[in-house]
Short mmCIF file of C-alpha atoms and ligand atoms in Angstrom, two decimals:
data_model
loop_
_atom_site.label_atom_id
_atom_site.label_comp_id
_atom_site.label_asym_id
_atom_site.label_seq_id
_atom_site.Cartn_x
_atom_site.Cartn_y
_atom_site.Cartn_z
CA UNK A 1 -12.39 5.05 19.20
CA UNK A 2 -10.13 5.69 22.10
CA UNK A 3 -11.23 8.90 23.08
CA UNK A 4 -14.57 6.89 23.60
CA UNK A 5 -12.51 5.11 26.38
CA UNK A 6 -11.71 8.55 27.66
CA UNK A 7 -7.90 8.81 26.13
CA UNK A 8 -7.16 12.09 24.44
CA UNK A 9 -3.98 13.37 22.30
CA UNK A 10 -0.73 14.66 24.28
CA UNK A 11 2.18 15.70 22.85
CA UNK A 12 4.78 13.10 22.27
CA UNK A 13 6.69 13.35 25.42
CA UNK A 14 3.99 12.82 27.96
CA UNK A 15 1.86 9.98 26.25
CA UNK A 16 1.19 6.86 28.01
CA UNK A 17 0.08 5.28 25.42
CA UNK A 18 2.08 6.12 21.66
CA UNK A 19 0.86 3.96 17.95
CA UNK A 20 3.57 3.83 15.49
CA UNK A 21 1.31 3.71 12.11
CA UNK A 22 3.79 2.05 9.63
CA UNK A 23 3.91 1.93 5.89
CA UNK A 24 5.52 -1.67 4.15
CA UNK A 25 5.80 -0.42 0.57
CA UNK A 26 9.84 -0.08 0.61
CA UNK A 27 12.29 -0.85 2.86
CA UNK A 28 13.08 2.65 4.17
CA UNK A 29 8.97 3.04 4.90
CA UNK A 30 9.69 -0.49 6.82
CA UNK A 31 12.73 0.28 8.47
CA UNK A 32 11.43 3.26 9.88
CA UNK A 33 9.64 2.05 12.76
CA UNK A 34 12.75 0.49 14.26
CA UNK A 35 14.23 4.19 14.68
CA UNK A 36 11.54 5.60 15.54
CA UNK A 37 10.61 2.73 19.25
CA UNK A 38 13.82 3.43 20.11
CA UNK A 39 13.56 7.34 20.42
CA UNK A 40 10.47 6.48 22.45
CA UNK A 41 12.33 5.18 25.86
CA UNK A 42 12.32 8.82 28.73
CA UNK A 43 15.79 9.54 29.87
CA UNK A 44 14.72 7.94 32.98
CA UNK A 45 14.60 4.94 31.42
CA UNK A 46 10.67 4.27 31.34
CA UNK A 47 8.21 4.07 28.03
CA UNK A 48 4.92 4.50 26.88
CA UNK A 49 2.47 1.63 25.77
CA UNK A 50 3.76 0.90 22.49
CA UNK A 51 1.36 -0.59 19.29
CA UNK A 52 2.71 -1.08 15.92
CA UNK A 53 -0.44 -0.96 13.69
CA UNK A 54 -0.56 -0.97 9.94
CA UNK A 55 1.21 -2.76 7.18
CA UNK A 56 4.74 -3.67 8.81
CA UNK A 57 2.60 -5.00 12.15
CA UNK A 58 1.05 -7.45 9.04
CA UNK A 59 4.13 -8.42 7.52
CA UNK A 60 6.14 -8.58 10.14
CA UNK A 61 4.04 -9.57 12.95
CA UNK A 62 6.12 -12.33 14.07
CA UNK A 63 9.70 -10.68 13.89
CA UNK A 64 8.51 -7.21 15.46
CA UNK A 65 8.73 -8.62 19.23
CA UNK A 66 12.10 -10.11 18.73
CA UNK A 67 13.93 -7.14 17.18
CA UNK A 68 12.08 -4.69 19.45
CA UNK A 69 10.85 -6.42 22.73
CA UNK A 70 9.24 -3.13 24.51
CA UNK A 71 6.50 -3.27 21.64
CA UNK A 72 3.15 -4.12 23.47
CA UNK A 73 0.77 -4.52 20.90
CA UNK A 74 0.69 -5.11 16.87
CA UNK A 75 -2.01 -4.57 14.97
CA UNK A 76 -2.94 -5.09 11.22
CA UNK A 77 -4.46 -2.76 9.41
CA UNK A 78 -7.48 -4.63 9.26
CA UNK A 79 -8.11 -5.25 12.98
CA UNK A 80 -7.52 -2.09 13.97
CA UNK A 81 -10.94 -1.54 15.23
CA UNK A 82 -10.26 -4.31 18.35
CA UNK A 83 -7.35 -2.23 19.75
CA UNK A 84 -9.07 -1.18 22.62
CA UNK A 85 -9.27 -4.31 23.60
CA UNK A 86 -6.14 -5.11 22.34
CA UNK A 87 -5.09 -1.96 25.08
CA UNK A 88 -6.77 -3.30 28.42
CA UNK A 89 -5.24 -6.48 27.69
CA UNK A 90 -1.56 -5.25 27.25
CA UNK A 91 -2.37 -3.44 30.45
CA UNK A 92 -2.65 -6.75 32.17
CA UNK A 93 1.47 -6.96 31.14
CA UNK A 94 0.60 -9.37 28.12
CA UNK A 95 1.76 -8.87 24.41
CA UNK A 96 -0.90 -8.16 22.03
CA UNK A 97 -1.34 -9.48 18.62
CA UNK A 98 -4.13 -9.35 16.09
CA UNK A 99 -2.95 -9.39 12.24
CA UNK A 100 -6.44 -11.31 11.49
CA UNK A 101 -8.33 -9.92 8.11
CA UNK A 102 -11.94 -10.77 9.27
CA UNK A 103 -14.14 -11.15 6.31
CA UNK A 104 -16.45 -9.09 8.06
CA UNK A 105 -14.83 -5.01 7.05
CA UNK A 106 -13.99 -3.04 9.78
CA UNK A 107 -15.28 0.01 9.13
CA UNK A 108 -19.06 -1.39 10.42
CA UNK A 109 -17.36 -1.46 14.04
CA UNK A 110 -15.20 2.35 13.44
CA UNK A 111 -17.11 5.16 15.39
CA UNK A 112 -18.46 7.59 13.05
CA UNK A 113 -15.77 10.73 12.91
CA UNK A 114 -16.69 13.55 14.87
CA UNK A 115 -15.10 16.47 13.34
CA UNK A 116 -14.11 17.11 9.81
CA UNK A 117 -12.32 20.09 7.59
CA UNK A 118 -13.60 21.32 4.55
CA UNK A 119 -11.41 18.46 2.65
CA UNK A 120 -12.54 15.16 3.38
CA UNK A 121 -10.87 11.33 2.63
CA UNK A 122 -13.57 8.67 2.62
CA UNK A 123 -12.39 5.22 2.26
CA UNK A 124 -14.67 2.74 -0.58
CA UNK A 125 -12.41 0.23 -1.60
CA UNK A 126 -9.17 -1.62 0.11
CA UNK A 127 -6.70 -4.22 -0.95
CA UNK A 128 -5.32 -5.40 -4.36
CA UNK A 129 -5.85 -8.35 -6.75
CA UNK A 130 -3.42 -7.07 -9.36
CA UNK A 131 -0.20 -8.56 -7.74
CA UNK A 132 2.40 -6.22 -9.84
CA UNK A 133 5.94 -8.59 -8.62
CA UNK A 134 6.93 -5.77 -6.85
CA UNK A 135 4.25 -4.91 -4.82
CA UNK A 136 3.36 -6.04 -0.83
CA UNK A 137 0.08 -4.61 -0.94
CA UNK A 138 -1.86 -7.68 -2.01
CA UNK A 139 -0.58 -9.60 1.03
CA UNK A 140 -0.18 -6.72 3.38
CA UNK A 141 -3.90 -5.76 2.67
CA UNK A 142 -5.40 -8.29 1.43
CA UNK A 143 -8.21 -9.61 -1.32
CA UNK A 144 -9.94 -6.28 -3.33
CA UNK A 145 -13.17 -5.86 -0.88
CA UNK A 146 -15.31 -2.66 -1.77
CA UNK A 147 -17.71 -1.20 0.82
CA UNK A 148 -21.49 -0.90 0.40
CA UNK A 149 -23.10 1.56 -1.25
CA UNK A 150 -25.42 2.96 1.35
CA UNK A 151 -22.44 3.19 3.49
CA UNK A 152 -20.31 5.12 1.46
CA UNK A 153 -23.45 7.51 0.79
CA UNK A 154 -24.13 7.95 4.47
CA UNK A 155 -20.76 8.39 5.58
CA UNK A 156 -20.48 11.23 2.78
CA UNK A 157 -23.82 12.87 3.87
CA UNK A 158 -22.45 12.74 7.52
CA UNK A 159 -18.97 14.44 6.21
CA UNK A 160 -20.62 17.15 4.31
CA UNK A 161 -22.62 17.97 7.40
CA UNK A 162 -19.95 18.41 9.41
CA UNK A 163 -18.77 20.82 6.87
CA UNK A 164 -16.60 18.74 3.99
CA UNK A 165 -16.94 20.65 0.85
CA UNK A 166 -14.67 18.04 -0.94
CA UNK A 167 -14.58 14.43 -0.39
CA UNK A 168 -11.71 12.17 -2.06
CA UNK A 169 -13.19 8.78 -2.28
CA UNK A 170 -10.05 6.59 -1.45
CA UNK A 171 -8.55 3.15 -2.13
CA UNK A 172 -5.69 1.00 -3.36
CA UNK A 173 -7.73 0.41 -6.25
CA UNK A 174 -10.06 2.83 -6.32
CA UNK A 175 -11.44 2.39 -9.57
CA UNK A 176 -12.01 -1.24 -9.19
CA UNK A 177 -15.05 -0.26 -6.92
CA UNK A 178 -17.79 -2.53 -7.37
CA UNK A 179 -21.24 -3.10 -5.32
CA UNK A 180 -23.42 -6.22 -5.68
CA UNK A 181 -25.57 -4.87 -7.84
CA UNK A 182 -22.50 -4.62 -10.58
CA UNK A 183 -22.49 -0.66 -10.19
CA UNK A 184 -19.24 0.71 -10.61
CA UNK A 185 -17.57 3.73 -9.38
CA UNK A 186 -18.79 6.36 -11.84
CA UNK A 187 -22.39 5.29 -10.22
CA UNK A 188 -20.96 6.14 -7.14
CA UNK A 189 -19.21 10.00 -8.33
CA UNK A 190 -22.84 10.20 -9.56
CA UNK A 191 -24.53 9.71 -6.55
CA UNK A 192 -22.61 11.81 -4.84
CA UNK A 193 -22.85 14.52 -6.99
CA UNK A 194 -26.43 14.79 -6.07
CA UNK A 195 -25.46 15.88 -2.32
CA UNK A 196 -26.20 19.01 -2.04
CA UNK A 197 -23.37 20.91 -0.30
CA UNK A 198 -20.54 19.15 -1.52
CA UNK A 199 -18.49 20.99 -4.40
CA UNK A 200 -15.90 18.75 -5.70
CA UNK A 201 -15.31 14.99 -6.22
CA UNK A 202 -11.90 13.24 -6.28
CA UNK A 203 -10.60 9.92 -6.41
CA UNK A 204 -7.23 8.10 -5.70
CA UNK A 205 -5.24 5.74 -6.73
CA UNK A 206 -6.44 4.14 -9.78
CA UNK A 207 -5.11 1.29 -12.32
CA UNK A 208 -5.28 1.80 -15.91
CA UNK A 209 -7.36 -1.76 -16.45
CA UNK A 210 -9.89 -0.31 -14.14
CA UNK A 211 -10.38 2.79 -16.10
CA UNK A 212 -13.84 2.11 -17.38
CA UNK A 213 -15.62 3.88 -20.01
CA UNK A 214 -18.20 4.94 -17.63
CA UNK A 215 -15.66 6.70 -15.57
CA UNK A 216 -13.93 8.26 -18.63
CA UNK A 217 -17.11 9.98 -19.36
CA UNK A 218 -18.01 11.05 -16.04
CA UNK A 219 -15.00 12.86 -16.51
CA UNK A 220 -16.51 14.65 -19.30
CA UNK A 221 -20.53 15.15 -17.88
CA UNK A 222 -19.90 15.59 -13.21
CA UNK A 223 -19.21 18.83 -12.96
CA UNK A 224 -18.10 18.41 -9.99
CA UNK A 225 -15.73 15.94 -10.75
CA UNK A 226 -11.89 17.40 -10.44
CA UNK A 227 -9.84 17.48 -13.50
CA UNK A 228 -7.48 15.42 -11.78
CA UNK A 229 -6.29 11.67 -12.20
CA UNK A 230 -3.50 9.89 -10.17
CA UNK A 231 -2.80 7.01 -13.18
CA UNK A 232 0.02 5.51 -12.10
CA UNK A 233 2.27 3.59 -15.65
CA UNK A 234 5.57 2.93 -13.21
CA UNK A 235 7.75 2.24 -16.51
CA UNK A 236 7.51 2.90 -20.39
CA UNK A 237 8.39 -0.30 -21.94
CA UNK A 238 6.33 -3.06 -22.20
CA UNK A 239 9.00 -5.19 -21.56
CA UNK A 240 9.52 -4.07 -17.73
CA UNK A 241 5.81 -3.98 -17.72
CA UNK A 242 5.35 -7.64 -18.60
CA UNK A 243 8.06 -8.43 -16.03
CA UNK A 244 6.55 -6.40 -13.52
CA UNK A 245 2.58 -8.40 -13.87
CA UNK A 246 1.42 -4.82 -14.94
CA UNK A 247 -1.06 -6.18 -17.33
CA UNK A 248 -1.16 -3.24 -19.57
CA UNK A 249 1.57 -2.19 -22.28
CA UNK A 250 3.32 1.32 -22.84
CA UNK A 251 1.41 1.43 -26.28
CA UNK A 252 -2.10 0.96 -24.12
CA UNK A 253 -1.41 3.08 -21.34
CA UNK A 254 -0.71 5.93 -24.10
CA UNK A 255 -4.27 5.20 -25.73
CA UNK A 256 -6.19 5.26 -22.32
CA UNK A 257 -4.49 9.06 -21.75
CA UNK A 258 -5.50 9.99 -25.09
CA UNK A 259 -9.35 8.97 -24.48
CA UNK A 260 -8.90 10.83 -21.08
CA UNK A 261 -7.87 14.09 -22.33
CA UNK A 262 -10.65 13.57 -25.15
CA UNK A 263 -13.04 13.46 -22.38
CA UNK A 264 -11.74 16.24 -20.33
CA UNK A 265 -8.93 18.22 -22.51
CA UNK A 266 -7.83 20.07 -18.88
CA UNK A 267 -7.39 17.14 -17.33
CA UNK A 268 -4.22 16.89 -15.09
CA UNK A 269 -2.52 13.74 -14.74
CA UNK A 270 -0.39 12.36 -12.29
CA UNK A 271 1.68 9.20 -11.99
CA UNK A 272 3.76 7.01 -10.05
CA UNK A 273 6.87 5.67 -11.37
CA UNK A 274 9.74 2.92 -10.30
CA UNK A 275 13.19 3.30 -11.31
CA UNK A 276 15.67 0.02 -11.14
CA UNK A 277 13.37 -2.75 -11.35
CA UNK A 278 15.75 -6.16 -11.81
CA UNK A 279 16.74 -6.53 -15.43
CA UNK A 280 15.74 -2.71 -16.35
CA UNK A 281 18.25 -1.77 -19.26
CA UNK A 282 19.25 1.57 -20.21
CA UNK A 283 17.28 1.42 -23.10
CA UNK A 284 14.07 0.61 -20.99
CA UNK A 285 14.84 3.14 -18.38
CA UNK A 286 15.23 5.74 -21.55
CA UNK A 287 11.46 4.41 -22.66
CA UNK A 288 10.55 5.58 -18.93
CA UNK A 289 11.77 9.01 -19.47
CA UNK A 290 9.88 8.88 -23.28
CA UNK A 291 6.61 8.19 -21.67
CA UNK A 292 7.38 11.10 -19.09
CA UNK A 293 7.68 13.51 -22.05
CA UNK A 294 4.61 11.92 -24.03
CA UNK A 295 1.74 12.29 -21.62
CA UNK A 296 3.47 15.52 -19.91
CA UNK A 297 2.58 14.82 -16.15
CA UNK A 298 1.42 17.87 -13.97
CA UNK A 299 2.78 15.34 -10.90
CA UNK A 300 4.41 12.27 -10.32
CA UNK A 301 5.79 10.15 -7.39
CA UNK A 302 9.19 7.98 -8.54
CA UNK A 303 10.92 5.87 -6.30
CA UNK A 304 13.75 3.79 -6.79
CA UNK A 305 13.15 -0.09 -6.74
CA UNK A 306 13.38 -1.67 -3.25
CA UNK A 307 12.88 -5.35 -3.14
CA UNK A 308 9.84 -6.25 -0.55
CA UNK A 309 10.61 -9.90 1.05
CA UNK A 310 7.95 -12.47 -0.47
CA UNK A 311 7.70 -10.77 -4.13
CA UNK A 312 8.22 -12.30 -6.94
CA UNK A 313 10.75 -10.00 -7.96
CA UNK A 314 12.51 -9.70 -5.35
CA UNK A 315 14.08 -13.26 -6.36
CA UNK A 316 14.58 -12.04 -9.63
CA UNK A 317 18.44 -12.35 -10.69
CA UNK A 318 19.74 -8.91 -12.39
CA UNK A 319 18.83 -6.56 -9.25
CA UNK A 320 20.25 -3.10 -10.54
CA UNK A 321 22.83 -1.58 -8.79
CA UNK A 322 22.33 1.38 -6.42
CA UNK A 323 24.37 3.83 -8.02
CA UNK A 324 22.64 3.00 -11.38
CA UNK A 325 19.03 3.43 -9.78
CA UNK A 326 20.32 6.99 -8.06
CA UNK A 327 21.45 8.09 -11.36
CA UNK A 328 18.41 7.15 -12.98
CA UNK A 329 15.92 8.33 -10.10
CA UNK A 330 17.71 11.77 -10.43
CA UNK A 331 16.99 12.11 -14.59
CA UNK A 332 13.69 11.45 -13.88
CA UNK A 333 12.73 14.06 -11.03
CA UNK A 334 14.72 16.36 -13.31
CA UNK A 335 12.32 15.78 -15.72
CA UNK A 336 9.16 15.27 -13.67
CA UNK A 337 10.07 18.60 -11.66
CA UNK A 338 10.21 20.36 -15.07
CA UNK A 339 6.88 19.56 -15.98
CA UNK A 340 5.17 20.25 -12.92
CA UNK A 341 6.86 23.45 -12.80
CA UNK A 342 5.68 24.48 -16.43
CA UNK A 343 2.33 23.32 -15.81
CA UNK A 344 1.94 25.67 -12.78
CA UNK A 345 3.41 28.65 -15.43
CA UNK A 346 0.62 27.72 -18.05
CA UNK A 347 -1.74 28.32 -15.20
CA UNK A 348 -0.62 31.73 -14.86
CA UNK A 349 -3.72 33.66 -15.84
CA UNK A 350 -6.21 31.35 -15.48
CA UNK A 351 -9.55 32.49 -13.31
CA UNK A 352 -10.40 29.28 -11.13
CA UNK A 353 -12.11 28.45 -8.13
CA UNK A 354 -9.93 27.51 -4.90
CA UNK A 355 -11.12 25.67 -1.97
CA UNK A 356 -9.98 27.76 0.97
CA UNK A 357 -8.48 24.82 3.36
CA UNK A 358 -5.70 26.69 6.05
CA UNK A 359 -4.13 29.73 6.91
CA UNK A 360 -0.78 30.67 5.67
CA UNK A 361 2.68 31.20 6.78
CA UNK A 362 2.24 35.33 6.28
CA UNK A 363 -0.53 37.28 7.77
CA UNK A 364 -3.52 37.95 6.14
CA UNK A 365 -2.14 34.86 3.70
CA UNK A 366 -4.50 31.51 3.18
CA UNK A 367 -3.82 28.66 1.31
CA UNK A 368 -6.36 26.23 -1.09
CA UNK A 369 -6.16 24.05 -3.74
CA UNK A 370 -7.14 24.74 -7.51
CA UNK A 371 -9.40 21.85 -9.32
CA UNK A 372 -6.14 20.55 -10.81
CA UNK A 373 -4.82 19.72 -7.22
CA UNK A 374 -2.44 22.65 -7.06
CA UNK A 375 -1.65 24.09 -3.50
CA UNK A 376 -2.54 27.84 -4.09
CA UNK A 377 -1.38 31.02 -2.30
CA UNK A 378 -3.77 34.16 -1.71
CA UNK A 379 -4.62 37.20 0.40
CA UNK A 380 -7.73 37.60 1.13
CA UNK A 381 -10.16 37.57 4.28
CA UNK A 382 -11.86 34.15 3.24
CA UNK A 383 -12.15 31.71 5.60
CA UNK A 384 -11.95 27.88 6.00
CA UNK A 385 -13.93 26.06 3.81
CA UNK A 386 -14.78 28.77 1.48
CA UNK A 387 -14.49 28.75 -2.31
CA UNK A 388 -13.60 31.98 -3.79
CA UNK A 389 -12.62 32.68 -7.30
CA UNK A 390 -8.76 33.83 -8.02
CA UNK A 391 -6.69 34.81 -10.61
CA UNK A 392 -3.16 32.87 -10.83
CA UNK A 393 -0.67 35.20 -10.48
CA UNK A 394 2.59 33.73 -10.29
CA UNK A 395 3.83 29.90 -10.20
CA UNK A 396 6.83 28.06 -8.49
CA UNK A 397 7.84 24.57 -8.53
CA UNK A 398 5.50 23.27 -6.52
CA UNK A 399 2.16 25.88 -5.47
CA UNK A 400 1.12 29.44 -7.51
CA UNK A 401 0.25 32.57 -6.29
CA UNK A 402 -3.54 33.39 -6.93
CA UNK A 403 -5.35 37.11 -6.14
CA UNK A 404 -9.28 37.56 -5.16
CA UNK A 405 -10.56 37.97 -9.07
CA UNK A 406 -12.16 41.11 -9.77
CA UNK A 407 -15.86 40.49 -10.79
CA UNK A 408 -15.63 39.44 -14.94
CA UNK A 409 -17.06 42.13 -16.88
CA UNK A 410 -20.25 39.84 -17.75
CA UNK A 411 -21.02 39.58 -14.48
CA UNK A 412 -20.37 43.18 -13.66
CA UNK A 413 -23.00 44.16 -17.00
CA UNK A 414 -25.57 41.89 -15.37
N1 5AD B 1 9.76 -0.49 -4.80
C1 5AD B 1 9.62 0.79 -5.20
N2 5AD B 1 8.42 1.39 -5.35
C2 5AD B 1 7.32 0.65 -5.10
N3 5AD B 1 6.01 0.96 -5.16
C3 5AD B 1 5.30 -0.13 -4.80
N4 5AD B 1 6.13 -1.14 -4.50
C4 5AD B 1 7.39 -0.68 -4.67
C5 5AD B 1 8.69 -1.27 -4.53
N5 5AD B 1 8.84 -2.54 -4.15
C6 5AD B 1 5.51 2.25 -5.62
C7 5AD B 1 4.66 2.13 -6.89
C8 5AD B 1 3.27 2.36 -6.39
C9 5AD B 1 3.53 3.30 -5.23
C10 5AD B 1 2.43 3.40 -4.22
O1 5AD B 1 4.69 2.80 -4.61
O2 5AD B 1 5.06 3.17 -7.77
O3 5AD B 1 2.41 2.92 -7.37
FE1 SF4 B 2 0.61 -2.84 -5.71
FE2 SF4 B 2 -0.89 -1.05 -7.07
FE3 SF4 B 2 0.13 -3.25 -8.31
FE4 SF4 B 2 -1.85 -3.51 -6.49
S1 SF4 B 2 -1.98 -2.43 -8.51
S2 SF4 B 2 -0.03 -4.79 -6.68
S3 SF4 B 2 -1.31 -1.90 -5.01
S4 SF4 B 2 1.28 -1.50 -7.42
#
């Protein structure tokens, strides 16, 4: 979009004009951006243009200006498609703000992208109607809106032309994807497994009332679907569920990874868990690390609890003390850490296909991703974008070593 008004990418330093993209989701995302505009002023004293887009520009549109007056523009993350506008007219020394969320979506007015790696994001869905108590998102991006179908398809055509092999449909709620017609997403992954060209489908993040049967099964019939599923629980007991507007149980969650697994039995799961919320007991915490060793989680994301202004539980009395949530953060990435490890050791052995996606550190040395979302290592004179079947040779915490596979002997004897 800006490069259209004949701006191109510099290196911090020399910029005149620098966006701040900010995150809301806990206070240390949040906080961030404060740091960060005040490294921006030139030891002689001058400073770029400076915008503030995304979700703390939403939440804190009003109180941006006051604690950091050399910001020029904010911008929500669903007006981000006026900021050139939003540019010429800070260039006439005014402030500009825009933290609208026109029902119209935004994406109609984005220029198509003009370049594109073999691993591709494509956005189909954005905001939240779930309201979990601890949770900005469905006020920082508003009402569940899902984008049209023939959009989405184009846009994927257009990526796998420009050489995506992979494309990760994207959304807060993914799998709450709907179109007017009623179709949901597994109509979608079955759409686009009819491009040719494109290899692998994933998507991200999903909530465990969303999980359809429809989508269950397409994890059992799209081949090109990824054994991979980001289901985030963020506690084991039912109590801290209830508390936290979850709308599922431990009990339920636990049922909905069995009926997974009976779909795909390789499936790797991933989660995202909170640590800490107000009123979490040792006993519930200790039901967090039971689910942890129940479904056996190949990744995870935990954060402690950080209590966003305007949520419900954020006014909630028994906030748990810090030293109590760092305790309890630290049991659980021991844990988490654990299994991740061990599932990159059972993969030792394994043949699998790797999507070639950047060179390594070493010479010679490029690095790809196995179906199950694991960064792999290998030598070999593949290039970018290719797919190329290794062996898994070794395994660390967090990426395994793979090695070109020698032809199988079936394949060899035809
Ligand atoms: N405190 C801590 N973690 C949070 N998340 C969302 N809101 C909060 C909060 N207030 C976590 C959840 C969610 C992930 C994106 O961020 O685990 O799944
Ligand atoms: Fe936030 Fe996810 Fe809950 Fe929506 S479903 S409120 S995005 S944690």
């Amino acid at each position: 979009m800006l490069a259209a008004q004949g701006m191109q990418a510099v290196d911090g330093g020399e910029a005149d004009l620098v966006v701040l993209n900010t995150c809301h989701i806990r206070e240390r995302a949040a906080e961030k951006v404060y740091s960060d505009i005040g490294r921006l002023r030139r030891e002689d004293g001058s400073r770029p243009m400076i915008a503030v887009a995304g979700c703390v520009a939403q939440a804190e549109a009003a109180e941006i200006p006051r604690r950091a007056p050399s910001v020029d523009i904010v911008v929500g993350p669903q007006a981000y498609h006026r900021l050139p506008g939003m540019i010429a007219a800070a260039a006439g020394g005014g402030r500009a703000l825009d933290t609208d969320m026109p029902a119209q979506t935004k994406f109609g007015a984005l220029p198509a992208r003009r370049s594109q790696g073999p691993s591709a994001f494509l956005t189909v869905q954005e905001g939240c109607d779930k309201f979990c108590t601890y949770c900005v998102v469905p006020y920082t991006r508003g009402a569940e809106i899902s984008r049209p179908w023939s959009a989405i398809l184009d846009e994927a055509k257009a990526l796998v032309d420009m050489g995506a092999k992979e494309i990760t449909l994207l959304g807060q709620n993914v799998n709450a994807w709907a179109d007017v017609d009623g179709r949901g997403l597994h109509h979608l992954i079955a759409a686009l497994d009819r491009i040719p060209g494109l290899h692998r489908i994933r998507y991200t993040t999903s909530h465990p009332n969303d999980m359809s049967e429809g989508l269950i099964r397409a994890h059992a019939d799209v081949e090109k679907l990824m054994p991979f599923l980001h289901l985030p629980v963020q506690s084991g007991s039912t109590r801290i569920l209830k508390a936290m507007n979850r709308s599922h149980g431990r009990d339920s969650y636990l049922r909905l990874i069995e009926q997974i697994r009976a779909a795909r039995p390789d499936i790797a799961v991933s989660g995202d868990f909170i640590v800490g919320f107000p009123g979490e007991t040792d006993a519930e915490f200790a039901e967090t690390l039971g689910i942890v060793a129940e479904v056996n989680y190949a990744q995870a994301y935990s954060f402690k609890y950080s209590p966003r202004p305007g949520t419900p539980a954020a006014a909630m009395d028994q906030q748990v003390a810090p030293e109590i949530m760092d305790e309890r953060l630290q049991r659980l990435q021991a844990l988490l850490n654990e299994q991740q490890h061990a599932f990159n050791q059972a993969s030792v052995g394994r043949r699998t296909d790797v999507l070639i996606e950047r060179r390594g550190k070493k010479p010679g040395q490029m690095l790809g991703k196995s179906p199950w979302l694991q960064s792999v290592h290998v030598q070999t004179g593949a290039r970018i974008g290719e797919i190329m079947e290794v062996e898994i040779v070794s395994a660390g915490p967090n990426s395994v070593g793979g090695r070109a596979a020698a032809p199988a002997l079936a394949e060899i004897a035809a």
